[in-house]
Coordinates of C-alpha atoms and ligand atoms in Angstrom, one line a residue:
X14 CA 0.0 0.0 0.0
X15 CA 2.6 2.1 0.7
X16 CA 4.8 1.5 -1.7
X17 CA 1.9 2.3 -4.1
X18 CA 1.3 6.1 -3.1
X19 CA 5.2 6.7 -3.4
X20 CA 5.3 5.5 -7.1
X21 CA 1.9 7.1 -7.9
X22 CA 3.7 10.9 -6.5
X23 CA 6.9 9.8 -8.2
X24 CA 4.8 9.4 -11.7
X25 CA 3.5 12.8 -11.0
X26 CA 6.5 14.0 -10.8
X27 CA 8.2 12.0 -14.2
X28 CA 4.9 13.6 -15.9
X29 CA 6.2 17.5 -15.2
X30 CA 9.6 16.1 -14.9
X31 CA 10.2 15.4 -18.5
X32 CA 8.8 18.6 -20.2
X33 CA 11.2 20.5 -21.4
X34 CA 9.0 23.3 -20.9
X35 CA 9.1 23.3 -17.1
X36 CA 11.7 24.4 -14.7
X37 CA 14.0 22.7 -13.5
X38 CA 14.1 23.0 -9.8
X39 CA 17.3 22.1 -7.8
X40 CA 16.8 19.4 -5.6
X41 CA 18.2 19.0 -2.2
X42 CA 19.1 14.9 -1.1
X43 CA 19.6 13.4 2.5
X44 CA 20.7 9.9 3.0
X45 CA 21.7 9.2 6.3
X46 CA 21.3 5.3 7.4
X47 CA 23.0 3.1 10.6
X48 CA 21.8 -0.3 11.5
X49 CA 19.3 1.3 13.2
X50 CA 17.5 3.2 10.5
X51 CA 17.6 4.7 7.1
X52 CA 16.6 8.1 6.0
X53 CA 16.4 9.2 2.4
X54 CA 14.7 13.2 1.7
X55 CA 14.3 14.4 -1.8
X56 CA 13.0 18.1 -1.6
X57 CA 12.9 21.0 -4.1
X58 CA 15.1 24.2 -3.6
X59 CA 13.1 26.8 -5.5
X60 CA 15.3 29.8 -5.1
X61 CA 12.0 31.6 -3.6
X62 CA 13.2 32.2 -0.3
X63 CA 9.7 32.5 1.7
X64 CA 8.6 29.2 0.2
X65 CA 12.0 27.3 0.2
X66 CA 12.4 28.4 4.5
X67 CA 8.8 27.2 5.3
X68 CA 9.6 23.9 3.3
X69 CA 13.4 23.6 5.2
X70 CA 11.8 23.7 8.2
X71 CA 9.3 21.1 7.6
X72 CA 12.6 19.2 6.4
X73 CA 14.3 19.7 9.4
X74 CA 11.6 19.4 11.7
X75 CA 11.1 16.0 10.4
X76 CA 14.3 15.1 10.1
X77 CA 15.2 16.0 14.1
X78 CA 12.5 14.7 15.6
X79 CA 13.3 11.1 13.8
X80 CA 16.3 11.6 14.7
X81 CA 15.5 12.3 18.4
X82 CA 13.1 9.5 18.7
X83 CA 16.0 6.9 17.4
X84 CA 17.8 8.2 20.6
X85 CA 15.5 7.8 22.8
X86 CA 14.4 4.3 21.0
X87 CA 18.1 2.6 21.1
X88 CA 16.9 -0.7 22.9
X89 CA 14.1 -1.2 19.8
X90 CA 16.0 -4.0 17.9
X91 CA 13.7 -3.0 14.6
X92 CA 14.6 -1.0 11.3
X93 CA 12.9 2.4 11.6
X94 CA 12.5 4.1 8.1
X95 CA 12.1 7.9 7.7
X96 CA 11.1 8.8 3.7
X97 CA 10.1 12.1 2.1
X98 CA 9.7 12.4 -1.0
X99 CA 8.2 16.0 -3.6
X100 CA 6.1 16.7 -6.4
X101 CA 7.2 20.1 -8.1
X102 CA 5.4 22.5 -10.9
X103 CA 6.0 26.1 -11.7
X104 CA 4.9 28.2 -14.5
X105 CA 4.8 32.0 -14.8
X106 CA 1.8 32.5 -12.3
X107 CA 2.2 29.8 -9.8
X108 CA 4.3 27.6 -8.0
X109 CA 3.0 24.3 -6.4
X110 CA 4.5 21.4 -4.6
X111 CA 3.6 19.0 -2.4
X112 CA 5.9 16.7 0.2
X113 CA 4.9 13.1 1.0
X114 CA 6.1 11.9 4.1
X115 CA 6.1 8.1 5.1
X116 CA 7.7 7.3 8.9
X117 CA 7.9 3.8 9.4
X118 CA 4.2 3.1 8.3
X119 CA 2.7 6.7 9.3
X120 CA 2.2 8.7 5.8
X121 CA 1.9 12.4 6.0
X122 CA 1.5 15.3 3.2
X123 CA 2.0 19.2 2.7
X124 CA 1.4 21.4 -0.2
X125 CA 2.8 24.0 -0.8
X126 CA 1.1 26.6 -3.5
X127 CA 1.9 30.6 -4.2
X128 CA 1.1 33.2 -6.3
X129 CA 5.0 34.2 -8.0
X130 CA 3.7 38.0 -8.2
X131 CA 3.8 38.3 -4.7
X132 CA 4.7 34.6 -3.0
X133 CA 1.2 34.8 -1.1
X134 CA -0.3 31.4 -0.6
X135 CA -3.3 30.5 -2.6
X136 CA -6.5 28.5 -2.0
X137 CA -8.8 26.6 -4.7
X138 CA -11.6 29.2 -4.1
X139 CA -9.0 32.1 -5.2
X140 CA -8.7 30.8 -8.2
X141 CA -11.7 28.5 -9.2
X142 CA -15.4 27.9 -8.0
X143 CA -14.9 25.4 -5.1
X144 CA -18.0 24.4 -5.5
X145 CA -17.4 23.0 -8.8
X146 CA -14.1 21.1 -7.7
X147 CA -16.3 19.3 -4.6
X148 CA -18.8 18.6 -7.2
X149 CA -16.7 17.1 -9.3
X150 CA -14.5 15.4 -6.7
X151 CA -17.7 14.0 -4.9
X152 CA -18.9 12.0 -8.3
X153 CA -14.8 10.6 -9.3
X154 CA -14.6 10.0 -5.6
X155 CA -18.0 7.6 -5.4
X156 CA -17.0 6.3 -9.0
X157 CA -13.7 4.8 -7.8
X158 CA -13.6 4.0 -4.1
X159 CA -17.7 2.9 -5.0
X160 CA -19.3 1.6 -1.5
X161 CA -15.8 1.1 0.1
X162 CA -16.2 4.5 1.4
X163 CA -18.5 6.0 4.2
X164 CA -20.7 9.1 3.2
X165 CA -21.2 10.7 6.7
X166 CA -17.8 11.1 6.3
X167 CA -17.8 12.0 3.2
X168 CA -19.7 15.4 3.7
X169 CA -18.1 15.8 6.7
X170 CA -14.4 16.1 5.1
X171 CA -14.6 16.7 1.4
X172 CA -14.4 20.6 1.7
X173 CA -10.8 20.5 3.3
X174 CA -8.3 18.8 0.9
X175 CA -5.1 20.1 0.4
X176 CA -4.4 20.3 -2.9
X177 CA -1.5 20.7 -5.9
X178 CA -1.2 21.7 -9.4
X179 CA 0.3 20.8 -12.4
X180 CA -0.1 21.7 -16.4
X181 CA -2.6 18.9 -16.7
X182 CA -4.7 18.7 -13.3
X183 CA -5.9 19.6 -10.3
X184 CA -5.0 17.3 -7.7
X185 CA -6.7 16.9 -4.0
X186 CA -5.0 14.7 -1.3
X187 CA -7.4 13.0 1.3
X188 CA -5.1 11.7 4.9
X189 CA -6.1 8.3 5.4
X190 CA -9.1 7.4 6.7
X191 CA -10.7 10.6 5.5
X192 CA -13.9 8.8 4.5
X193 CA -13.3 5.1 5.6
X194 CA -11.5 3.4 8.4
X195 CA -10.5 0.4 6.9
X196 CA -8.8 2.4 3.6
X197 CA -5.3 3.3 5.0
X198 CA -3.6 5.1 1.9
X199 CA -3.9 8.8 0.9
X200 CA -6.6 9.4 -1.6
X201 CA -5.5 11.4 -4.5
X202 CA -8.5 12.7 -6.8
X203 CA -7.0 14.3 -10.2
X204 CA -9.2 16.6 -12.1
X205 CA -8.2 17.6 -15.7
X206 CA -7.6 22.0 -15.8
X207 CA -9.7 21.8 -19.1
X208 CA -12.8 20.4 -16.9
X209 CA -12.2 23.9 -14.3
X210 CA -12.2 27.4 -14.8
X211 CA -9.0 28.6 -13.5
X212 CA -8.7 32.6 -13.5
X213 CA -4.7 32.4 -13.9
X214 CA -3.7 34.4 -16.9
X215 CA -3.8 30.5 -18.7
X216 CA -1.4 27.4 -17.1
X217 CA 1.2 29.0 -19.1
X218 CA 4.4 26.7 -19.8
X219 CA 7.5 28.7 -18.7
X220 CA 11.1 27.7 -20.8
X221 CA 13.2 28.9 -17.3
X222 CA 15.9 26.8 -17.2
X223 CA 18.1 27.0 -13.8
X224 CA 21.7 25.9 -13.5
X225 CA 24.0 26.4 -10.5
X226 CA 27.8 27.2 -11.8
X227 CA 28.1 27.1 -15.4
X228 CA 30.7 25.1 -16.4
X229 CA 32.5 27.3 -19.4
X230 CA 32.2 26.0 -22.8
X231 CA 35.5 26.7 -24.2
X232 CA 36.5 23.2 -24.4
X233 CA 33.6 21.4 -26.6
X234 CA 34.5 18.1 -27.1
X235 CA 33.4 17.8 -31.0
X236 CA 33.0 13.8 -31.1
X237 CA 29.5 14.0 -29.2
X238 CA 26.9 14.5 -31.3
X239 CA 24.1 17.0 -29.2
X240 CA 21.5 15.7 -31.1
X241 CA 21.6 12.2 -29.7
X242 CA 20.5 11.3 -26.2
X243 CA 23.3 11.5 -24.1
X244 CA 23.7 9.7 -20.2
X245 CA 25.9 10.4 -17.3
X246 CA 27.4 7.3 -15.2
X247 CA 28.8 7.9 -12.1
X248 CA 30.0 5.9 -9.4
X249 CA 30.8 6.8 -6.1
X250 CA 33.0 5.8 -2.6
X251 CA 35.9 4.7 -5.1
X252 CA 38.4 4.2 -5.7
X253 CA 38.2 0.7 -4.9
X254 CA 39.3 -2.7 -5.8
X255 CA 37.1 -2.6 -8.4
X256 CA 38.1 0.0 -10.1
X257 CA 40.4 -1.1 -12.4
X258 CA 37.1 -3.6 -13.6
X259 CA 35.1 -1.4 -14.3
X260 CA 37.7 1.0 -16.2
X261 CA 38.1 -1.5 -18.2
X262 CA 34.9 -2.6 -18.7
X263 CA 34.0 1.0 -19.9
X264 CA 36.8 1.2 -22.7
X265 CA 35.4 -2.4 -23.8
X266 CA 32.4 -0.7 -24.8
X267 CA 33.7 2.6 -25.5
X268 CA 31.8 4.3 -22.8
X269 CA 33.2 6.8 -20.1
X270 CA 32.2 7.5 -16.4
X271 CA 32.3 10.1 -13.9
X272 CA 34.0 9.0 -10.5
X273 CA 33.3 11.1 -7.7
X274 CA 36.3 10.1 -4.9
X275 CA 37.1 9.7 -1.0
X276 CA 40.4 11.7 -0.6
X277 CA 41.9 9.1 1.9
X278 CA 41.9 6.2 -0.7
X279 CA 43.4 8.4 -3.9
X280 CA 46.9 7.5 -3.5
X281 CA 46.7 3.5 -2.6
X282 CA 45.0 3.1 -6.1
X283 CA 47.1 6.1 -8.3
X284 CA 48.0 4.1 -10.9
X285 CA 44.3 2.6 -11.9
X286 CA 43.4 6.1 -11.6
X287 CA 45.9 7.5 -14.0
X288 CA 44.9 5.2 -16.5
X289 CA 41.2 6.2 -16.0
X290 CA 41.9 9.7 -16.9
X291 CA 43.8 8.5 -19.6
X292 CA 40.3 6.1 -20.9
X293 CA 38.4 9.9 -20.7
X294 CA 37.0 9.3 -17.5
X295 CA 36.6 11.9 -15.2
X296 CA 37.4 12.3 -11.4
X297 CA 35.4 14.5 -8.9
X298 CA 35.6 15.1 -5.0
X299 CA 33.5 13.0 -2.7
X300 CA 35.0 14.3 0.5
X301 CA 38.3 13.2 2.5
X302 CA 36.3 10.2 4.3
X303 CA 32.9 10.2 3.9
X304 CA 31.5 12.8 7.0
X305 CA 28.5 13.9 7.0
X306 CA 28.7 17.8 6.1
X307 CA 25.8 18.8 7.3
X308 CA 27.0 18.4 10.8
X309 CA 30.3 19.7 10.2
X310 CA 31.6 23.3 10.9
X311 CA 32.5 25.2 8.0
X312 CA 36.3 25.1 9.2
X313 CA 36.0 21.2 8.8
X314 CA 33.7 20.9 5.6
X315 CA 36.4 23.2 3.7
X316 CA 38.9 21.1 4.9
X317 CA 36.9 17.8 3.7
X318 CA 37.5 19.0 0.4
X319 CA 40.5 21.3 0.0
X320 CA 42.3 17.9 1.1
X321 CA 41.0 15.9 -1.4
X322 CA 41.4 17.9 -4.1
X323 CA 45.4 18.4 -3.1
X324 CA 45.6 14.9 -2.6
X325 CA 44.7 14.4 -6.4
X326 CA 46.5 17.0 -7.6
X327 CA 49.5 15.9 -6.6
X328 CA 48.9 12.4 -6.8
X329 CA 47.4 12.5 -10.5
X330 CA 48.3 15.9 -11.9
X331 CA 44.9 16.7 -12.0
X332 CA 42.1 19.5 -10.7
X333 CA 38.5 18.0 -9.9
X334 CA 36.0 20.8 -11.3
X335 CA 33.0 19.0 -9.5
X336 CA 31.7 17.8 -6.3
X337 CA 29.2 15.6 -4.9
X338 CA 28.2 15.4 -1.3
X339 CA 28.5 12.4 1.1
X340 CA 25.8 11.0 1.5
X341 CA 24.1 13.6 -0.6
X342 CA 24.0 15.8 2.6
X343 CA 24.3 19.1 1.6
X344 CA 22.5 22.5 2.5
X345 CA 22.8 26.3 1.8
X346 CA 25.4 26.5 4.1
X347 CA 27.6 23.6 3.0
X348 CA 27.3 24.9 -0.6
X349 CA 28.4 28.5 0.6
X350 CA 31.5 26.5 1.4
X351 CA 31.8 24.8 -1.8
X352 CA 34.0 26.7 -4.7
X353 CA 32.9 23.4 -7.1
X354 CA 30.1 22.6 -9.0
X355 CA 27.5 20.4 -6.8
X356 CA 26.7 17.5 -8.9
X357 CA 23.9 15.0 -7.9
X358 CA 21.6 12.5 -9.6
X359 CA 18.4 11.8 -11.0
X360 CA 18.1 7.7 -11.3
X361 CA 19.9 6.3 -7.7
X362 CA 20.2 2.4 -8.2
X363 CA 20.1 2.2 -4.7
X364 CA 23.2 -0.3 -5.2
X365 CA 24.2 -0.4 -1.7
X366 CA 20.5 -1.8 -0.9
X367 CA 19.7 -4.2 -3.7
X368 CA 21.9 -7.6 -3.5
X369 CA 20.4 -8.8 -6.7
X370 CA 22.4 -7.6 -10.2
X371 CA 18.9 -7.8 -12.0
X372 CA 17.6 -5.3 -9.6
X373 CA 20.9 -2.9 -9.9
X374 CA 20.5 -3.2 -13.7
X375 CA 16.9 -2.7 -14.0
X376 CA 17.1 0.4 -11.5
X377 CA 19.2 2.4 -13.9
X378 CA 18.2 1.7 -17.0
X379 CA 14.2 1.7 -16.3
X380 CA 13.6 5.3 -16.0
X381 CA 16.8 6.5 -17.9
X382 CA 16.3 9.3 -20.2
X383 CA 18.5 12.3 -22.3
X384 CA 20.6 14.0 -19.8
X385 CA 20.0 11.5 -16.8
X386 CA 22.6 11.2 -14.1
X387 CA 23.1 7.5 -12.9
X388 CA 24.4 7.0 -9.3
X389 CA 26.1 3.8 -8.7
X390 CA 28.7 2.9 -6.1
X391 CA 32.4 1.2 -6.8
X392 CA 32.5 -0.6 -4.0
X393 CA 30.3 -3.4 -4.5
X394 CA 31.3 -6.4 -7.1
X395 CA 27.6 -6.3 -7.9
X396 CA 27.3 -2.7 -9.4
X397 CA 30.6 -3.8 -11.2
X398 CA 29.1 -7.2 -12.6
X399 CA 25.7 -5.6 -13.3
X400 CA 27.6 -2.9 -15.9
X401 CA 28.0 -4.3 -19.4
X402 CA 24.3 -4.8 -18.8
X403 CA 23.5 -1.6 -18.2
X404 CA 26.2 -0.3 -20.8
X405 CA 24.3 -2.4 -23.9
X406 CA 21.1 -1.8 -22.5
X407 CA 21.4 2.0 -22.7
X408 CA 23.4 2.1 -26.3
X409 CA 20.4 0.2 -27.2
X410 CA 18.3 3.0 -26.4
X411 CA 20.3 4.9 -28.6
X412 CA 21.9 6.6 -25.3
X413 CA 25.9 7.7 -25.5
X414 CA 28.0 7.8 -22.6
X415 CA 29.1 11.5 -21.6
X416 CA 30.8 12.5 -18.5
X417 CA 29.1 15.1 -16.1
X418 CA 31.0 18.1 -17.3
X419 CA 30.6 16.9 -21.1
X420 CA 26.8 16.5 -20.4
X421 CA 27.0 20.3 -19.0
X422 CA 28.8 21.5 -22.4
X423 CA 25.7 19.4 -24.1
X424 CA 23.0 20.7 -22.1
X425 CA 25.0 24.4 -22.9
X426 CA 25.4 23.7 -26.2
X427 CA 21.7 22.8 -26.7
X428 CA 20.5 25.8 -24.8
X429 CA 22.5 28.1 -27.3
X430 CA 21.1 26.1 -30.0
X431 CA 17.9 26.9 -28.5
Ligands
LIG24 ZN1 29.2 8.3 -0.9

């Protein structure tokens, strides 16, 4: 059940994902995870300060008070699971985005919609007849959930939903046990724009495109063609004893990678790491030893990865131009300390999870599209074996290999293009 609601948001998502026409929005990542419990946060960074504070502290909020309760809960010998998870739409009038939160087996949801001329919060009845919508939810509402549901409660709760937006639909979100006891998932009820009258100028498509630090374009790198689909793979916690696998296994297949570092491993492995720069891979910071920057002073975050990036340089002759967070912990004040480009992911293969190579290979090439980011680890002889997989799989799909900062002189070279 729960499982369901996450990949039914997660859809949502894909479906204003994938326009071009929609902004991209910077997401921030937390993955923190002991024996005693795992968290994993996706939320949006909007760059709309009122909006992006009251969603950090809903973040945090959660975040601490999971946190706290693990304290307090050491004896429990059981897994405790902490998930949130975002929907995201903007166009010139309106922003809208909703969180889904599932603790353990407890689901919770905000939304989050504003007006962009003045970042005041909106309700259905400011811009549509709220009549119409609980008309209109009231019929798709007894047409899918049928008898299942109660109708005291019904007329009791329908007026209060929260609600989100997209270019297609109206959606209202329904706790559990809104109008039955037994049914123990939110209820989402969709209704197409076309069907309402929404007063906003139109849902205009906006063609905003946001990017952190530019990479500079100087060096194009002629051989890739920006007209075919191209893919980022990068692997992370290397190098390792794998390494010099999985190099090879890329130049087999003519295919190049992006390996994102630990400092304190660099110079054990130099010489499988020279020869991966030499294949046309390229090498990023990861941090000195995997901390978790979050909860690091600035003094110490800056020293996380000023160390690693001397220890390559004088190790490999070479300058890392990109970074990616431990753990993908990372916040405004981390990336204040950060002179790199912050490079995450959009497809996580979860490799450190999944056992099974089938699992690995399905998780990155399932959802992969043009300008996807794969995140895979180096340490585990099952990301390694699952690669040639994944490699033919995506040249299949007609996808070539680019590193991250030759997808950035893509994704540059296709914006000047228009
Ligand atoms: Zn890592």
């Amino acid at each position: 059940m729960k499982l369901k609601v996450i990949m039914i948001l997660f859809f949502l998502f894909i479906l204003s994902g994938c326009s071009k026409e929609v902004k991209e929005v910077q997401i921030e990542t937390i993955i923190d995870e002991n024996a005693h419990y795992k968290v994993s946060i996706n939320y949006p960074k909007t760059g709309y300060e009122k909006v992006d504070k009251e969603i950090y502290d809903y973040i945090d909020d959660s975040y601490q008070s999971f946190l706290k309760k693990q304290s307090t809960n050491k004896a429990l010998d059981t897994l405790e699971e902490l998930n949130i998870d975002y929907t995201y739409f903007e166009n010139n009038d309106i922003i809208s985005i909703t969180l889904f939160k599932v603790q353990n087996n407890e689901q919770e949801m905000k939304t989050y919609n504003y007006m962009l001329k003045n970042i005041e919060s909106f309700s259905i009845e400011n811009i549509t007849s709220q009549d119409m919508v609980l008309k209109k939810a009231n019929t798709i509402l007894f047409k899918r959930f049928g008898n299942t549901i109660d109708i005291n409660l019904v007329e009791k709760n329908l007026e209060t939903p929260l609600f989100s937006i997209d270019q297609e639909n109206l959606y209202l979100y329904y706790p559990p046990k809104t109008f039955s006891n037994t049914y123990s998932d939110f209820i989402i009820i969709d209704i197409p724009l076309e069907e309402l009258d929404i007063t906003f100028e139109k849902i205009q498509k906006t063609s905003i495109e946001v990017y952190e630090n530019q990479i500079n374009t100087e060096k194009v790198n002629s051989i890739i063609d920006t007209n075919s689909k191209v893919i980022a793979l990068t692997f992370d916690d290397g190098p390792s004893g794998y390494t010099e696998e999985i190099i090879s296994i890329l130049k087999e297949n003519d295919a190049v990678a992006t390996f994102f570092l630990l400092g304190n491993k660099v110079t054990t492995y130099q010489e499988v790491l020279k020869k991966s720069i030499e294949h046309g891979n390229e090498l990023g910071n990861h941090t000195y030893n995997h901390k978790w920057l979050t909860k690091l002073s600035d003094g110490e975050i800056k020293k996380q990865i000023e160390d690693t990036q001397t220890i390559i340089k004088d190790t490999l002759g070479y300058t890392p131009k990109i970074f990616r967070p431990s753990y993908g912990s990372i916040n405004k004040r981390v990336r204040n300390d950060i002179d790199l480009k912050v490079v995450l992911w959009n497809i996580d293969t979860m490799d450190w999870k999944y056992k099974s190579v089938d699992k690995i290979i399905d998780r990155a090439v399932r959802n992969a599209s043009d300008e996807s980011i794969i995140l895979m680890h180096e340490t585990y002889e099952r990301t390694k074996d699952a690669l040639p997989k994944i490699i033919s799989i995506l040249k299949e799909k007609g996808f070539t290999f680019v590193t991250i900062s030759e997808l950035e002189e893509v994704r540059n070279l296709r914006k000047l293009n228009g």
